[in-house]
XYZ file of C-alpha atoms in Angstrom:
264
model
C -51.330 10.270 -58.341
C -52.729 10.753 -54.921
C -55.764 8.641 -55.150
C -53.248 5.934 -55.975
C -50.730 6.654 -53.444
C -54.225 6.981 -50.986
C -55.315 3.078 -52.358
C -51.652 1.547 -52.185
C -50.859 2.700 -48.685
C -54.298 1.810 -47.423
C -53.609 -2.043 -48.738
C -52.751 -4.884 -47.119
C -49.425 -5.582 -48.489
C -48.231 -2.422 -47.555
C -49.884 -2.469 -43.633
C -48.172 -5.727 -43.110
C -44.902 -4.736 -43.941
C -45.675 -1.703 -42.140
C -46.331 -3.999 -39.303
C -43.729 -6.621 -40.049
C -40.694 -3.782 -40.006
C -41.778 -2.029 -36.891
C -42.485 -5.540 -34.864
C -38.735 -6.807 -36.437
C -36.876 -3.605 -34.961
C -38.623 -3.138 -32.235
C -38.420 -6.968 -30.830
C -37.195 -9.360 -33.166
C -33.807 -8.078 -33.780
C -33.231 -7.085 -29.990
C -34.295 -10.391 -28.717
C -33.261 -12.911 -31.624
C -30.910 -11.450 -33.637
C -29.793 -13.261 -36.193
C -29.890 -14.233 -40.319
C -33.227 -13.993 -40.387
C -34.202 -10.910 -38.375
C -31.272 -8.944 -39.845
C -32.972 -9.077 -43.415
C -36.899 -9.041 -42.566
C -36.347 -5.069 -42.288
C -34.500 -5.294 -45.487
C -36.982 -6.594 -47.463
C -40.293 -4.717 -45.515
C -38.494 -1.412 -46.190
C -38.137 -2.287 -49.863
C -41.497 -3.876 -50.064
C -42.828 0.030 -48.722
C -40.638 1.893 -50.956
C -41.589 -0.723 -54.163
C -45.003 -0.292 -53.580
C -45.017 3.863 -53.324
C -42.822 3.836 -56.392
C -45.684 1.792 -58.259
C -48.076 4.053 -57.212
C -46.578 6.969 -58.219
C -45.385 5.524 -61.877
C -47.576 2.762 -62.507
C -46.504 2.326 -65.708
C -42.723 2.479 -65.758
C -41.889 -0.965 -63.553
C -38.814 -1.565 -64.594
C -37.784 1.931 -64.785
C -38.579 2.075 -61.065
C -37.725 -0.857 -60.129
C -33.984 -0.531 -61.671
C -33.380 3.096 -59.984
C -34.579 1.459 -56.773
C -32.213 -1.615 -57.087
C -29.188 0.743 -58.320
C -29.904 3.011 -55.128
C -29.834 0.107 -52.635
C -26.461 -1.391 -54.429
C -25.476 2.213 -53.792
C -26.215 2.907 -50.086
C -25.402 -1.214 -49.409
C -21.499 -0.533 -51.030
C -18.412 1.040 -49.925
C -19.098 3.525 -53.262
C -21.570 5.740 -50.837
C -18.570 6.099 -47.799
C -17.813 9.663 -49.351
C -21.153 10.582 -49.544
C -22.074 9.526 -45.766
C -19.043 11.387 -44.752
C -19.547 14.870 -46.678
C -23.238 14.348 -45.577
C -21.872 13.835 -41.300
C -19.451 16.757 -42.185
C -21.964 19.567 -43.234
C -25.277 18.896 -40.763
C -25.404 18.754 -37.030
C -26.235 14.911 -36.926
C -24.905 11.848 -38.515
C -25.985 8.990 -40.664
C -24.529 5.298 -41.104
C -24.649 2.201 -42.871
C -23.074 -1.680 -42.574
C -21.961 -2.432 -45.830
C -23.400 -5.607 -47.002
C -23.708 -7.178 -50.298
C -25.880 -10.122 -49.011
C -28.651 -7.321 -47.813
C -29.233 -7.323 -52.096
C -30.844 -10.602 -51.413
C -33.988 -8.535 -50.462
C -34.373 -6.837 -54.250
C -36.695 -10.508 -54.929
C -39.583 -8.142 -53.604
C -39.733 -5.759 -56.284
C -41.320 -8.274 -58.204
C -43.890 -8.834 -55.577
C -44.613 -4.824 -55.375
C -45.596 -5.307 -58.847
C -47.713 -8.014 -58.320
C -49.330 -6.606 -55.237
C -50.148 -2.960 -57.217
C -51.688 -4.756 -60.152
C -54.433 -5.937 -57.286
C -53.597 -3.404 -54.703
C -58.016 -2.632 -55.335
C -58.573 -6.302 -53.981
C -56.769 -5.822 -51.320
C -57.813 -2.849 -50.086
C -57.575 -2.760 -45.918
C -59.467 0.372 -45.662
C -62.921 1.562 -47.259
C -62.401 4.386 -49.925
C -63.863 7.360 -47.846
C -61.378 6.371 -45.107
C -57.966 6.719 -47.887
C -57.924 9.979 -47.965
C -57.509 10.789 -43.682
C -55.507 8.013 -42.923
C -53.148 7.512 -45.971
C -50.906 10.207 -45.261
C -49.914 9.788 -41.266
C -49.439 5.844 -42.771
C -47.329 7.103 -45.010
C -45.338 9.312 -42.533
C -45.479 6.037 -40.079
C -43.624 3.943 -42.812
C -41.189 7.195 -43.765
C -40.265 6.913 -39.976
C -40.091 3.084 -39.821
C -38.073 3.063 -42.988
C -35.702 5.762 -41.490
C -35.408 4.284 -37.634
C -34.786 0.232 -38.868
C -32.514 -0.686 -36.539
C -29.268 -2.317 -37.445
C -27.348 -5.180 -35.829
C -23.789 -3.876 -35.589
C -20.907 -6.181 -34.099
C -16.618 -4.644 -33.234
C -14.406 -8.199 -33.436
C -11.015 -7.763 -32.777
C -8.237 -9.463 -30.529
C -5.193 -8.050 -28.340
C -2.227 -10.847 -28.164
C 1.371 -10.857 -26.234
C 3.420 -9.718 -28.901
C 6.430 -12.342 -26.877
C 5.294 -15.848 -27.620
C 6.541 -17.349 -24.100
C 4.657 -14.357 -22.345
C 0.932 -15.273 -20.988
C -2.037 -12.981 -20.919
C -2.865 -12.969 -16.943
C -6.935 -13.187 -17.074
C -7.521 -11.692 -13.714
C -6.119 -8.388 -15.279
C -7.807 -8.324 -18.392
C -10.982 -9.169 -16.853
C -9.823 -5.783 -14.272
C -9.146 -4.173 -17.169
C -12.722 -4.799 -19.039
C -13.912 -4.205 -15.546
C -12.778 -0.401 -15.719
C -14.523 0.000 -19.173
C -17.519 -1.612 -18.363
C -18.093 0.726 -15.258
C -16.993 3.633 -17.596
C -19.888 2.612 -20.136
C -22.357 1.655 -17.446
C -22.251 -2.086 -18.246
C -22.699 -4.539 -15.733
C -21.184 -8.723 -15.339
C -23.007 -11.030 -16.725
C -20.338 -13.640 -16.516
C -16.569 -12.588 -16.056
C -14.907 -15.804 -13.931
C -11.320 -15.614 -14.466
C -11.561 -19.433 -14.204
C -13.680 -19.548 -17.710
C -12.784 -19.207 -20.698
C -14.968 -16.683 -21.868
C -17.863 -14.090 -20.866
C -19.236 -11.134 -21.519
C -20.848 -7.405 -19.860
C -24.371 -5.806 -20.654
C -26.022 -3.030 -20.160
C -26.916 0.613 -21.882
C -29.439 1.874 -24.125
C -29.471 0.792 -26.388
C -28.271 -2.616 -24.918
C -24.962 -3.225 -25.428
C -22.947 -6.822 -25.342
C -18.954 -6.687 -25.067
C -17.986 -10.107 -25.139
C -14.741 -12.029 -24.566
C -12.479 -15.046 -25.113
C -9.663 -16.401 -24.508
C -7.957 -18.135 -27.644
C -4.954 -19.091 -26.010
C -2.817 -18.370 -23.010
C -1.231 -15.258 -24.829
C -4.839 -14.128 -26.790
C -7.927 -12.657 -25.875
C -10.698 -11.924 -28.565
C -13.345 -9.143 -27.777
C -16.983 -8.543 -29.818
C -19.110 -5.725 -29.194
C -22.478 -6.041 -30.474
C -25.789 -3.827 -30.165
C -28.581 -3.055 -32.154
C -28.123 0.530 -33.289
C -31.440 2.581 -33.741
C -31.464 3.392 -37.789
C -29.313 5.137 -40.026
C -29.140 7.893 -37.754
C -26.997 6.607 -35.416
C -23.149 7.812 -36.177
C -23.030 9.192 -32.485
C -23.935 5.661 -30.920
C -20.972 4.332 -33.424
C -18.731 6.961 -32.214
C -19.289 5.840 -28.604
C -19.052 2.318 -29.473
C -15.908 2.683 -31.481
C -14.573 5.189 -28.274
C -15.466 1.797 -25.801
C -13.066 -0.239 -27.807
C -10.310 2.828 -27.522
C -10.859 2.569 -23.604
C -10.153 -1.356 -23.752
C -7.003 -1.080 -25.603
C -5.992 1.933 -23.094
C -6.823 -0.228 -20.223
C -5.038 -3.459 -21.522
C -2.072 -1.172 -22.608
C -1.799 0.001 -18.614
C -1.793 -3.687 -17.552
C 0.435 -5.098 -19.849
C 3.660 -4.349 -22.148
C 3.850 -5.391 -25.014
C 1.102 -6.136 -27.282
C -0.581 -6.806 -30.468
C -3.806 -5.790 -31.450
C -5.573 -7.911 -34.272
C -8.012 -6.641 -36.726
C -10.642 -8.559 -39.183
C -9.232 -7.375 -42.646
C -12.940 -8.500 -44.206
């Protein structure tokens, strides 16, 4: 089994979506994200986990290949919530997870893992003496990569005058993001009372909070960042604690109001 693992990690399929899922997190994402970006890690992660599955049962594709699908359906579903939570309960860091059925979309490269271990030899990036000391800190690289993908992760909510005649003044609820934005270290990017929308940066990782006006009596509010991996419940906590300090703040400002929530 090691000689295989040795010859599948030293291929080219797997370096390039090595490659391909550490250049995606670590620039793609941050400075296009998007459709696109958001599922490149998806399917590079698989690709590296398909492929070291292969090598370690060669002969039992579609035995590996089902566990593998059932265990991203899993983690990708609201089914592993309970699991995430006892798991952030007993150890001293935390773990999360967007739940997104279209991320299955990336499963169409098992059958390319396949395809790519039946002539993993003919592909071989690395000459055989060379397998055996660089396989394994490859191996931990993609472990790490796998571990650290980054995920695009986006708050959308709204705060409206619960009195239909009353009007949202925009000079205080841009005061009021104001506050939070010094409070989370953000800085204006645009915030002109006289426009109908804008938004605040800053942090690390970077972090957008974004605003618009609907109407005279609504304001909607995003924030969005790329979070570092599936270790990153703390960052959620302190994004989820910045929307907490924008309600606060509006709530100060004005009586009164209704706060609107996605249901989906």
């Amino acid at each position: 089994m090691r000689s295989r693992l040795s010859a599948v990690v030293a291929s080219w399929p797997f370096l390039i979506s090595l490659l391909l899922l550490l250049a995606n997190d670590w620039w793609l994402k941050p400075s296009h994200p998007g459709w696109l970006s958001g599922k490149l890690s998806d399917f590079a992660g698989l690709m590296l986990i398909g492929l070291l599955l292969q090598a370690a049962w060669p002969r039992r594709f579609l035995a590996s290949a089902a566990g593998l699908a059932l265990a991203w359906l899993w983690w990708k579903s609201p089914i592993s919530t309970p699991a995430i939570q006892s798991f952030n309960t007993a150890l001293p860091f935390a773990i999360a997870r967007t739940v997104d059925y279209g991320d299955l979309i990336a499963l169409w490269v098992l059958p390319l893992c396949r395809l790519a271990w039946l002539r993993h030899e003919r592909m071989a990036a690395l000459p055989a003496a060379a397998r055996r000391w660089l396989a394994p800190p490859l191996a931990l690289a993609a472990a790490l990569a796998c571990a650290a993908s980054a995920v695009p992760y986006s708050q959308q909510y709204g705060v409206r005058a619960r009195v239909a005649a009353a009007r949202l003044d925009r000079a205080k609820v841009i005061e009021a993001l104001g506050a939070v934005a010094a409070q989370y270290r953000l800085r204006c990017v645009r915030c002109d009372p006289g426009q109908d929308d804008g938004d605040y940066s800053g942090g690390q990782p970077d972090v957008r909070l974004k605003y618009r006006f609907a109407s005279e009596q609504e304001v909607r509010f995003d924030i969005w960042t790329v979070l570092p991996g599936v270790f990153n419940g703390s960052e959620r906590e302190r994004l989820q604690a910045m929307r907490t300090s924008i309600r606060q703040e509006m709530a100060r400002r004005f009586p009164q109001l209704d706060y609107l929530e996605p249901i989906n």
